[in-house]
């Protein structure tokens, strides 16, 4: 920024704002929309980009992330493997594996343990040890420009975020609610599990995110869904159109404190008022979901590390419905479990960069108690 002479030329631009804008321009999603500060920075974009290129030549690095490593710290996001979900609506595992082999990658087969994922490097890839449709590449492998990504044959989705749809596992033909659905990664995963046979009612409050979701679902080849720009809390469980909904995926707004950052030292810690507001909404949404009359299986998930948004929410709601719903112990081989704050909390899954090589995440699976007869669960336990 100094080398490009930005602050010297634009004396009215506050240095802190300049830093944020220059970061967005060079390393983030770019500068879009109006704003005086943005216009001032954009005037200098050619010089800023040229200085960044010169810096990389001087430091002998190829990509922007390598500049961060020179500071002695590696951002957590740069240590997590690149997970690639094969979109079985458009292709199959064998074809995707062959494609990457033709691109010069060596395929190591199916991982026997999580340790094998942590030692990946160079041009190698492996099939995930838990999720059959997931391939794993070394950290920092970037496929955003890859042809398979641009045509929707692969979805770039963190492993932890693939757990909710995988664990809900609705059979073909099911009616499913995705209560807080945008931008739709889990909806597209549900559609793949359903092979587009069934019906997903997907709700979201945010019109912009729903627009992104439509584009994404179209690219993924998903067809078995109805989008509703609607508050899930206002959806009437007695409406006949939901009378066959046996499966609900609830992935509500949360603090996002589990999302690892791309910058060393950056954290997303909400203040306690915000945390209480979020937990209040999450409890309401979970209690509302349990009111759908045909419901049999529900997955609750967040990308938060906070007990208040995770175990506390599940426990508070479950206590009011304990005669009807119970927690299911899923993926016994998963190493990181719910915090032991109530009996059975170990049924829940937690995820973190250190223990599961993923973003921080929480998943609880609830099912309706069998009424007298022995029902075999269809969940992947
Ligand atoms: C964590 S994000 C969902 C991510 C999504 N499940 C996915 O996998 O791509 C939470 C979403 O909930 C939406 N939301 C918040 N309150 C809502 C409500 N009352 N009804 C429906 N959607 C809501 C937000 O707009 C946001 O898009």
Short mmCIF file of C-alpha atoms and ligand atoms in Angstrom, two decimals:
data_model
loop_
_atom_site.label_atom_id
_atom_site.label_comp_id
_atom_site.label_asym_id
_atom_site.label_seq_id
_atom_site.Cartn_x
_atom_site.Cartn_y
_atom_site.Cartn_z
CA UNK A 1 0.00 0.00 0.00
CA UNK A 2 2.88 2.31 0.89
CA UNK A 3 4.83 1.31 -2.22
CA UNK A 4 1.83 2.06 -4.41
CA UNK A 5 1.60 5.53 -2.85
CA UNK A 6 -2.09 5.15 -1.99
CA UNK A 7 -2.11 6.97 1.35
CA UNK A 8 0.15 9.76 0.09
CA UNK A 9 -2.18 10.44 -2.85
CA UNK A 10 -5.48 9.98 -0.99
CA UNK A 11 -5.01 11.92 2.23
CA UNK A 12 -8.74 11.78 3.08
CA UNK A 13 -8.75 7.97 3.11
CA UNK A 14 -8.40 6.69 6.72
CA UNK A 15 -5.46 4.20 6.87
CA UNK A 16 -7.52 1.44 8.58
CA UNK A 17 -10.29 1.66 5.96
CA UNK A 18 -7.62 1.67 3.25
CA UNK A 19 -6.14 -1.57 4.65
CA UNK A 20 -9.52 -3.34 4.62
CA UNK A 21 -10.39 -2.16 1.10
CA UNK A 22 -6.98 -3.07 -0.31
CA UNK A 23 -7.25 -6.52 1.30
CA UNK A 24 -10.67 -7.07 -0.32
CA UNK A 25 -9.38 -5.87 -3.68
CA UNK A 26 -6.22 -7.99 -3.77
CA UNK A 27 -7.05 -11.07 -1.67
CA UNK A 28 -10.80 -11.05 -1.07
CA UNK A 29 -13.87 -10.98 -3.30
CA UNK A 30 -12.97 -7.65 -4.95
CA UNK A 31 -14.54 -4.22 -4.50
CA UNK A 32 -18.14 -4.08 -5.66
CA UNK A 33 -20.88 -1.48 -5.25
CA UNK A 34 -20.51 2.18 -4.42
CA UNK A 35 -18.76 4.05 -1.60
CA UNK A 36 -16.28 6.91 -1.72
CA UNK A 37 -13.45 4.87 -0.12
CA UNK A 38 -13.87 2.10 -2.71
CA UNK A 39 -13.73 4.61 -5.56
CA UNK A 40 -10.50 6.09 -4.17
CA UNK A 41 -8.86 2.66 -3.88
CA UNK A 42 -10.07 1.55 -7.32
CA UNK A 43 -8.31 4.57 -8.88
CA UNK A 44 -5.04 2.97 -7.76
CA UNK A 45 -5.84 -0.68 -8.49
CA UNK A 46 -3.39 -1.11 -11.37
CA UNK A 47 -0.50 0.16 -9.24
CA UNK A 48 -1.58 -1.91 -6.20
CA UNK A 49 -1.76 -5.09 -8.29
CA UNK A 50 1.64 -4.36 -9.85
CA UNK A 51 3.19 -3.88 -6.36
CA UNK A 52 1.72 -7.20 -5.18
CA UNK A 53 3.17 -8.96 -8.24
CA UNK A 54 6.59 -7.32 -7.60
CA UNK A 55 6.45 -8.41 -3.92
CA UNK A 56 5.80 -12.04 -4.93
CA UNK A 57 8.74 -11.97 -7.36
CA UNK A 58 10.98 -10.48 -4.65
CA UNK A 59 9.89 -13.11 -2.08
CA UNK A 60 10.12 -15.90 -4.69
CA UNK A 61 6.55 -17.16 -4.05
CA UNK A 62 3.84 -18.16 -6.53
CA UNK A 63 0.64 -17.57 -4.66
CA UNK A 64 -0.74 -15.05 -2.20
CA UNK A 65 -1.08 -17.60 0.62
CA UNK A 66 2.67 -18.28 0.50
CA UNK A 67 3.25 -14.66 1.47
CA UNK A 68 1.41 -15.34 4.75
CA UNK A 69 3.70 -18.28 5.54
CA UNK A 70 6.69 -15.95 5.35
CA UNK A 71 5.34 -14.23 8.49
CA UNK A 72 6.07 -17.48 10.37
CA UNK A 73 2.38 -18.29 10.97
CA UNK A 74 0.11 -20.42 8.84
CA UNK A 75 -3.56 -19.50 8.87
CA UNK A 76 -5.71 -22.43 10.05
CA UNK A 77 -7.64 -22.52 6.75
CA UNK A 78 -4.40 -23.26 4.95
CA UNK A 79 -3.81 -26.44 6.98
CA UNK A 80 -7.18 -28.09 6.29
CA UNK A 81 -7.32 -30.50 3.34
CA UNK A 82 -9.29 -29.51 0.25
CA UNK A 83 -12.47 -31.58 0.27
CA UNK A 84 -14.23 -32.28 -3.02
CA UNK A 85 -17.75 -33.74 -2.97
CA UNK A 86 -18.51 -35.73 -6.10
CA UNK A 87 -21.90 -34.57 -7.36
CA UNK A 88 -23.58 -37.89 -8.11
CA UNK A 89 -26.46 -36.07 -9.83
CA UNK A 90 -24.11 -35.35 -12.73
CA UNK A 91 -21.24 -37.82 -12.54
CA UNK A 92 -19.81 -40.69 -10.50
CA UNK A 93 -16.78 -41.30 -8.31
CA UNK A 94 -14.92 -43.42 -10.91
CA UNK A 95 -15.21 -40.75 -13.62
CA UNK A 96 -14.00 -37.99 -11.28
CA UNK A 97 -11.07 -40.11 -10.08
CA UNK A 98 -10.11 -40.83 -13.73
CA UNK A 99 -10.35 -37.14 -14.57
CA UNK A 100 -7.95 -36.14 -11.80
CA UNK A 101 -5.57 -38.97 -12.69
CA UNK A 102 -5.48 -37.59 -16.25
CA UNK A 103 -4.62 -34.21 -14.75
CA UNK A 104 -1.49 -35.77 -13.22
CA UNK A 105 -2.78 -36.58 -9.69
CA UNK A 106 -1.96 -39.93 -8.03
CA UNK A 107 -4.94 -41.68 -6.49
CA UNK A 108 -4.26 -43.43 -3.17
CA UNK A 109 -7.59 -45.31 -2.85
CA UNK A 110 -9.85 -45.11 0.19
CA UNK A 111 -8.30 -43.75 3.39
CA UNK A 112 -8.30 -46.23 6.28
CA UNK A 113 -8.00 -43.49 8.90
CA UNK A 114 -8.04 -39.74 9.37
CA UNK A 115 -4.25 -39.71 9.81
CA UNK A 116 -3.90 -40.53 6.12
CA UNK A 117 -5.71 -37.30 5.28
CA UNK A 118 -3.31 -35.19 7.32
CA UNK A 119 -0.22 -36.48 5.52
CA UNK A 120 -1.43 -35.68 1.98
CA UNK A 121 0.95 -33.55 -0.05
CA UNK A 122 2.00 -32.85 -3.62
CA UNK A 123 -0.27 -34.09 -6.41
CA UNK A 124 -1.94 -36.90 -4.44
CA UNK A 125 -5.56 -37.50 -3.50
CA UNK A 126 -7.53 -40.03 -1.53
CA UNK A 127 -11.14 -41.05 -0.91
CA UNK A 128 -12.41 -39.96 2.51
CA UNK A 129 -12.52 -42.50 5.33
CA UNK A 130 -16.09 -41.56 6.44
CA UNK A 131 -17.96 -40.11 3.46
CA UNK A 132 -17.96 -42.26 0.32
CA UNK A 133 -18.65 -39.39 -2.13
CA UNK A 134 -15.83 -37.24 -0.80
CA UNK A 135 -12.32 -36.89 -2.22
CA UNK A 136 -9.52 -35.28 -0.27
CA UNK A 137 -6.63 -33.26 -1.68
CA UNK A 138 -3.72 -31.51 0.03
CA UNK A 139 -4.47 -28.16 1.72
CA UNK A 140 -4.47 -25.14 -0.60
CA UNK A 141 -5.35 -27.14 -3.71
CA UNK A 142 -7.54 -24.67 -5.59
CA UNK A 143 -10.21 -26.03 -7.90
CA UNK A 144 -12.34 -22.89 -8.31
CA UNK A 145 -11.19 -22.64 -11.93
CA UNK A 146 -11.32 -26.39 -12.54
CA UNK A 147 -13.61 -27.53 -15.33
CA UNK A 148 -15.35 -30.12 -13.13
CA UNK A 149 -16.23 -27.38 -10.64
CA UNK A 150 -17.50 -24.90 -13.20
CA UNK A 151 -19.88 -27.50 -14.72
CA UNK A 152 -21.14 -28.71 -11.34
CA UNK A 153 -19.60 -32.19 -11.37
CA UNK A 154 -17.78 -31.47 -8.12
CA UNK A 155 -18.82 -29.32 -5.16
CA UNK A 156 -16.14 -27.69 -3.01
CA UNK A 157 -17.57 -28.39 0.42
CA UNK A 158 -15.84 -28.90 3.74
CA UNK A 159 -16.11 -32.43 5.13
CA UNK A 160 -17.89 -31.30 8.30
CA UNK A 161 -20.54 -29.51 6.25
CA UNK A 162 -21.21 -32.76 4.34
CA UNK A 163 -22.16 -34.56 7.56
CA UNK A 164 -25.75 -33.25 8.01
CA UNK A 165 -27.20 -34.50 4.69
CA UNK A 166 -25.12 -37.70 4.86
CA UNK A 167 -26.43 -38.47 8.35
CA UNK A 168 -30.04 -37.54 7.56
CA UNK A 169 -29.84 -39.93 4.57
CA UNK A 170 -33.46 -39.65 3.36
CA UNK A 171 -34.53 -42.61 1.19
CA UNK A 172 -35.56 -42.02 -2.44
CA UNK A 173 -39.01 -40.44 -2.68
CA UNK A 174 -38.85 -38.75 0.75
CA UNK A 175 -40.30 -35.36 1.55
CA UNK A 176 -37.64 -33.29 3.32
CA UNK A 177 -37.53 -29.79 4.82
CA UNK A 178 -34.27 -27.84 4.63
CA UNK A 179 -35.27 -25.16 7.12
CA UNK A 180 -32.44 -22.62 6.69
CA UNK A 181 -31.16 -23.57 3.30
CA UNK A 182 -29.22 -20.85 1.48
CA UNK A 183 -26.73 -20.84 -0.17
CA UNK A 184 -27.73 -24.46 -0.66
CA UNK A 185 -24.72 -26.76 -0.30
CA UNK A 186 -26.66 -29.10 1.94
CA UNK A 187 -29.78 -28.88 -0.24
CA UNK A 188 -27.77 -29.97 -3.28
CA UNK A 189 -26.27 -32.80 -1.22
CA UNK A 190 -29.79 -33.88 -0.15
CA UNK A 191 -30.94 -33.80 -3.78
CA UNK A 192 -27.99 -36.04 -4.70
CA UNK A 193 -28.85 -38.52 -1.93
CA UNK A 194 -32.47 -38.52 -3.14
CA UNK A 195 -31.28 -38.90 -6.77
CA UNK A 196 -33.77 -36.08 -7.44
CA UNK A 197 -36.60 -38.44 -6.47
CA UNK A 198 -38.63 -36.85 -3.71
CA UNK A 199 -39.37 -33.30 -2.60
CA UNK A 200 -37.22 -30.82 -0.69
CA UNK A 201 -38.98 -27.78 0.80
CA UNK A 202 -36.14 -25.28 1.20
CA UNK A 203 -36.69 -22.12 3.26
CA UNK A 204 -34.57 -19.02 3.65
CA UNK A 205 -35.19 -15.44 4.74
CA UNK A 206 -32.46 -13.89 2.64
CA UNK A 207 -33.49 -13.13 -0.96
CA UNK A 208 -29.92 -12.53 -2.15
CA UNK A 209 -28.68 -15.84 -0.77
CA UNK A 210 -31.68 -17.59 -2.37
CA UNK A 211 -30.72 -16.16 -5.77
CA UNK A 212 -27.19 -17.53 -5.37
CA UNK A 213 -28.74 -20.81 -4.28
CA UNK A 214 -30.92 -21.09 -7.41
CA UNK A 215 -27.88 -20.69 -9.64
CA UNK A 216 -25.90 -23.21 -7.61
CA UNK A 217 -28.71 -25.81 -7.60
CA UNK A 218 -29.21 -25.44 -11.33
CA UNK A 219 -25.47 -25.94 -11.94
CA UNK A 220 -25.58 -29.02 -9.67
CA UNK A 221 -28.48 -30.51 -11.64
CA UNK A 222 -30.84 -30.56 -8.63
CA UNK A 223 -34.51 -30.51 -9.58
CA UNK A 224 -36.48 -31.98 -6.66
CA UNK A 225 -36.83 -28.80 -4.60
CA UNK A 226 -39.15 -25.85 -3.98
CA UNK A 227 -37.53 -22.67 -2.70
CA UNK A 228 -39.53 -20.55 -0.27
CA UNK A 229 -38.45 -17.01 0.56
CA UNK A 230 -40.08 -17.40 3.93
CA UNK A 231 -39.42 -17.46 7.67
CA UNK A 232 -39.25 -21.13 8.66
CA UNK A 233 -40.80 -20.23 12.01
CA UNK A 234 -43.91 -19.09 10.10
CA UNK A 235 -44.24 -22.35 8.13
CA UNK A 236 -47.40 -24.08 9.35
CA UNK A 237 -46.71 -27.68 10.45
CA UNK A 238 -50.42 -28.39 9.88
CA UNK A 239 -50.28 -27.40 6.19
CA UNK A 240 -51.21 -30.53 4.16
CA UNK A 241 -48.27 -29.93 1.84
CA UNK A 242 -45.91 -30.89 4.68
CA UNK A 243 -47.96 -33.89 5.81
CA UNK A 244 -45.39 -36.38 4.43
CA UNK A 245 -42.29 -34.60 5.72
CA UNK A 246 -40.41 -37.26 7.67
CA UNK A 247 -36.96 -35.64 7.42
CA UNK A 248 -35.79 -32.17 8.46
CA UNK A 249 -32.34 -30.64 8.12
CA UNK A 250 -31.96 -27.62 10.39
CA UNK A 251 -28.75 -25.65 9.86
CA UNK A 252 -29.73 -22.29 11.38
CA UNK A 253 -27.86 -18.98 11.41
CA UNK A 254 -25.08 -19.18 13.98
CA UNK A 255 -22.02 -17.25 15.13
CA UNK A 256 -19.82 -19.03 12.56
CA UNK A 257 -17.13 -19.29 15.24
CA UNK A 258 -16.02 -22.64 13.83
CA UNK A 259 -15.20 -21.29 10.39
CA UNK A 260 -11.44 -21.19 10.26
CA UNK A 261 -9.95 -18.01 8.97
CA UNK A 262 -7.69 -17.39 6.05
CA UNK A 263 -5.59 -15.02 8.17
CA UNK A 264 -3.42 -15.93 11.16
CA UNK A 265 -4.91 -14.71 14.45
CA UNK A 266 -8.36 -13.81 12.99
CA UNK A 267 -11.32 -15.10 15.08
CA UNK A 268 -15.11 -14.77 14.98
CA UNK A 269 -16.15 -14.37 18.59
CA UNK A 270 -19.66 -13.00 19.11
CA UNK A 271 -20.47 -10.89 22.16
CA UNK A 272 -22.73 -12.47 24.75
CA UNK A 273 -25.89 -10.59 23.66
CA UNK A 274 -25.44 -11.80 20.10
CA UNK A 275 -24.80 -15.32 21.34
CA UNK A 276 -28.01 -15.27 23.41
CA UNK A 277 -30.00 -13.96 20.42
CA UNK A 278 -28.64 -16.68 18.18
CA UNK A 279 -29.28 -19.41 20.75
CA UNK A 280 -32.83 -18.11 21.25
CA UNK A 281 -33.53 -18.40 17.52
CA UNK A 282 -31.89 -21.82 17.32
CA UNK A 283 -34.02 -23.18 20.20
CA UNK A 284 -37.21 -21.78 18.61
CA UNK A 285 -36.34 -23.24 15.20
CA UNK A 286 -35.56 -26.67 16.65
CA UNK A 287 -38.74 -26.74 18.73
CA UNK A 288 -40.74 -25.61 15.67
CA UNK A 289 -39.20 -28.35 13.49
CA UNK A 290 -40.25 -31.02 15.99
CA UNK A 291 -43.90 -29.94 15.52
CA UNK A 292 -44.16 -31.33 11.96
CA UNK A 293 -46.56 -34.25 12.44
CA UNK A 294 -44.89 -36.90 10.24
CA UNK A 295 -41.33 -36.07 11.31
CA UNK A 296 -39.15 -39.12 12.00
CA UNK A 297 -35.56 -37.90 11.64
CA UNK A 298 -33.97 -34.50 12.16
CA UNK A 299 -30.41 -33.27 11.88
CA UNK A 300 -29.45 -30.10 13.74
CA UNK A 301 -26.10 -28.52 12.79
CA UNK A 302 -24.09 -25.35 13.24
CA UNK A 303 -20.63 -24.14 12.30
CA UNK A 304 -20.24 -22.76 15.81
CA UNK A 305 -17.88 -23.86 18.57
CA UNK A 306 -20.09 -22.44 21.32
CA UNK A 307 -21.84 -24.80 23.71
CA UNK A 308 -24.68 -22.22 23.92
CA UNK A 309 -25.51 -22.78 20.22
CA UNK A 310 -24.92 -26.52 20.26
CA UNK A 311 -25.36 -28.91 23.21
CA UNK A 312 -27.37 -26.32 25.21
CA UNK A 313 -29.89 -25.88 22.36
CA UNK A 314 -30.32 -29.62 21.82
CA UNK A 315 -30.63 -30.33 25.55
CA UNK A 316 -33.11 -27.51 26.20
CA UNK A 317 -35.44 -28.64 23.40
CA UNK A 318 -34.99 -32.36 23.93
CA UNK A 319 -36.01 -32.10 27.58
CA UNK A 320 -39.41 -30.82 26.44
CA UNK A 321 -39.80 -33.62 23.87
CA UNK A 322 -37.97 -36.48 25.55
CA UNK A 323 -40.96 -38.80 25.40
CA UNK A 324 -41.22 -38.44 21.65
CA UNK A 325 -37.70 -37.77 20.33
CA UNK A 326 -34.26 -39.07 21.28
CA UNK A 327 -30.69 -38.53 20.18
CA UNK A 328 -29.14 -41.12 17.88
CA UNK A 329 -25.51 -42.13 18.34
CA UNK A 330 -24.04 -41.72 14.87
CA UNK A 331 -20.60 -42.46 13.40
CA UNK A 332 -19.14 -44.25 16.45
CA UNK A 333 -15.66 -44.01 14.89
CA UNK A 334 -15.84 -40.18 14.80
CA UNK A 335 -13.22 -39.02 17.30
CA UNK A 336 -14.68 -35.72 18.53
CA UNK A 337 -18.04 -35.92 20.41
CA UNK A 338 -20.53 -33.55 22.05
CA UNK A 339 -19.44 -31.92 25.31
CA UNK A 340 -20.62 -34.12 28.19
CA UNK A 341 -23.07 -31.62 29.67
CA UNK A 342 -26.08 -33.98 29.69
CA UNK A 343 -26.55 -37.75 29.56
CA UNK A 344 -26.18 -38.89 25.97
CA UNK A 345 -24.41 -35.75 24.71
CA UNK A 346 -21.67 -38.00 23.34
CA UNK A 347 -24.18 -39.05 20.65
CA UNK A 348 -23.56 -35.62 19.06
CA UNK A 349 -20.57 -34.90 16.81
CA UNK A 350 -18.16 -32.03 17.03
CA UNK A 351 -15.55 -31.15 14.42
CA UNK A 352 -12.44 -29.00 14.53
CA UNK A 353 -9.25 -28.44 12.53
CA UNK A 354 -7.11 -30.17 15.15
CA UNK A 355 -9.26 -33.23 15.73
CA UNK A 356 -11.08 -33.87 12.46
CA UNK A 357 -9.10 -31.76 9.93
CA UNK A 358 -12.20 -29.69 9.13
CA UNK A 359 -13.83 -26.44 10.09
CA UNK A 360 -15.36 -26.31 13.56
CA UNK A 361 -18.85 -27.84 13.43
CA UNK A 362 -21.57 -29.48 15.52
CA UNK A 363 -24.16 -32.09 14.50
CA UNK A 364 -26.96 -33.76 16.45
CA UNK A 365 -29.28 -36.40 14.98
CA UNK A 366 -32.71 -36.81 16.55
CA UNK A 367 -35.27 -39.46 15.77
CA UNK A 368 -38.80 -40.20 16.83
CA UNK A 369 -38.96 -42.88 19.50
CA UNK A 370 -40.32 -46.13 18.11
CA UNK A 371 -43.91 -46.63 19.28
CA UNK A 372 -43.94 -50.20 20.50
CA UNK A 373 -42.62 -51.88 17.34
CA UNK A 374 -38.94 -52.48 16.51
CA UNK A 375 -38.04 -50.08 13.70
CA UNK A 376 -34.65 -50.44 12.08
CA UNK A 377 -33.03 -47.07 11.54
CA UNK A 378 -32.00 -46.18 7.97
CA UNK A 379 -29.40 -43.74 9.28
CA UNK A 380 -25.72 -44.40 8.46
CA UNK A 381 -24.53 -45.23 11.97
C1 LIG B 1 -25.87 -21.36 8.26
S1 LIG B 1 -26.78 -20.64 6.98
C2 LIG B 1 -27.36 -22.04 6.09
C3 LIG B 1 -26.34 -22.69 5.20
C4 LIG B 1 -26.97 -23.74 4.31
N1 LIG B 1 -27.66 -24.75 5.08
C5 LIG B 1 -25.96 -24.41 3.40
O1 LIG B 1 -25.53 -25.53 3.65
O2 LIG B 1 -25.57 -23.80 2.40
C6 LIG B 1 -28.21 -20.10 7.78
C7 LIG B 1 -29.27 -19.56 6.86
O3 LIG B 1 -30.46 -19.38 7.64
C8 LIG B 1 -31.19 -18.32 7.09
N2 LIG B 1 -32.21 -17.93 8.09
C9 LIG B 1 -32.05 -17.21 9.22
N3 LIG B 1 -33.22 -17.11 9.88
C10 LIG B 1 -34.14 -17.79 9.17
C11 LIG B 1 -35.52 -18.07 9.32
N4 LIG B 1 -36.21 -17.60 10.38
N5 LIG B 1 -36.16 -18.82 8.39
C12 LIG B 1 -35.48 -19.29 7.31
N6 LIG B 1 -34.15 -19.05 7.10
C13 LIG B 1 -33.50 -18.32 8.02
C14 LIG B 1 -30.11 -17.29 6.81
O4 LIG B 1 -30.56 -16.36 5.85
C15 LIG B 1 -28.97 -18.18 6.29
O5 LIG B 1 -28.99 -18.24 4.89
#
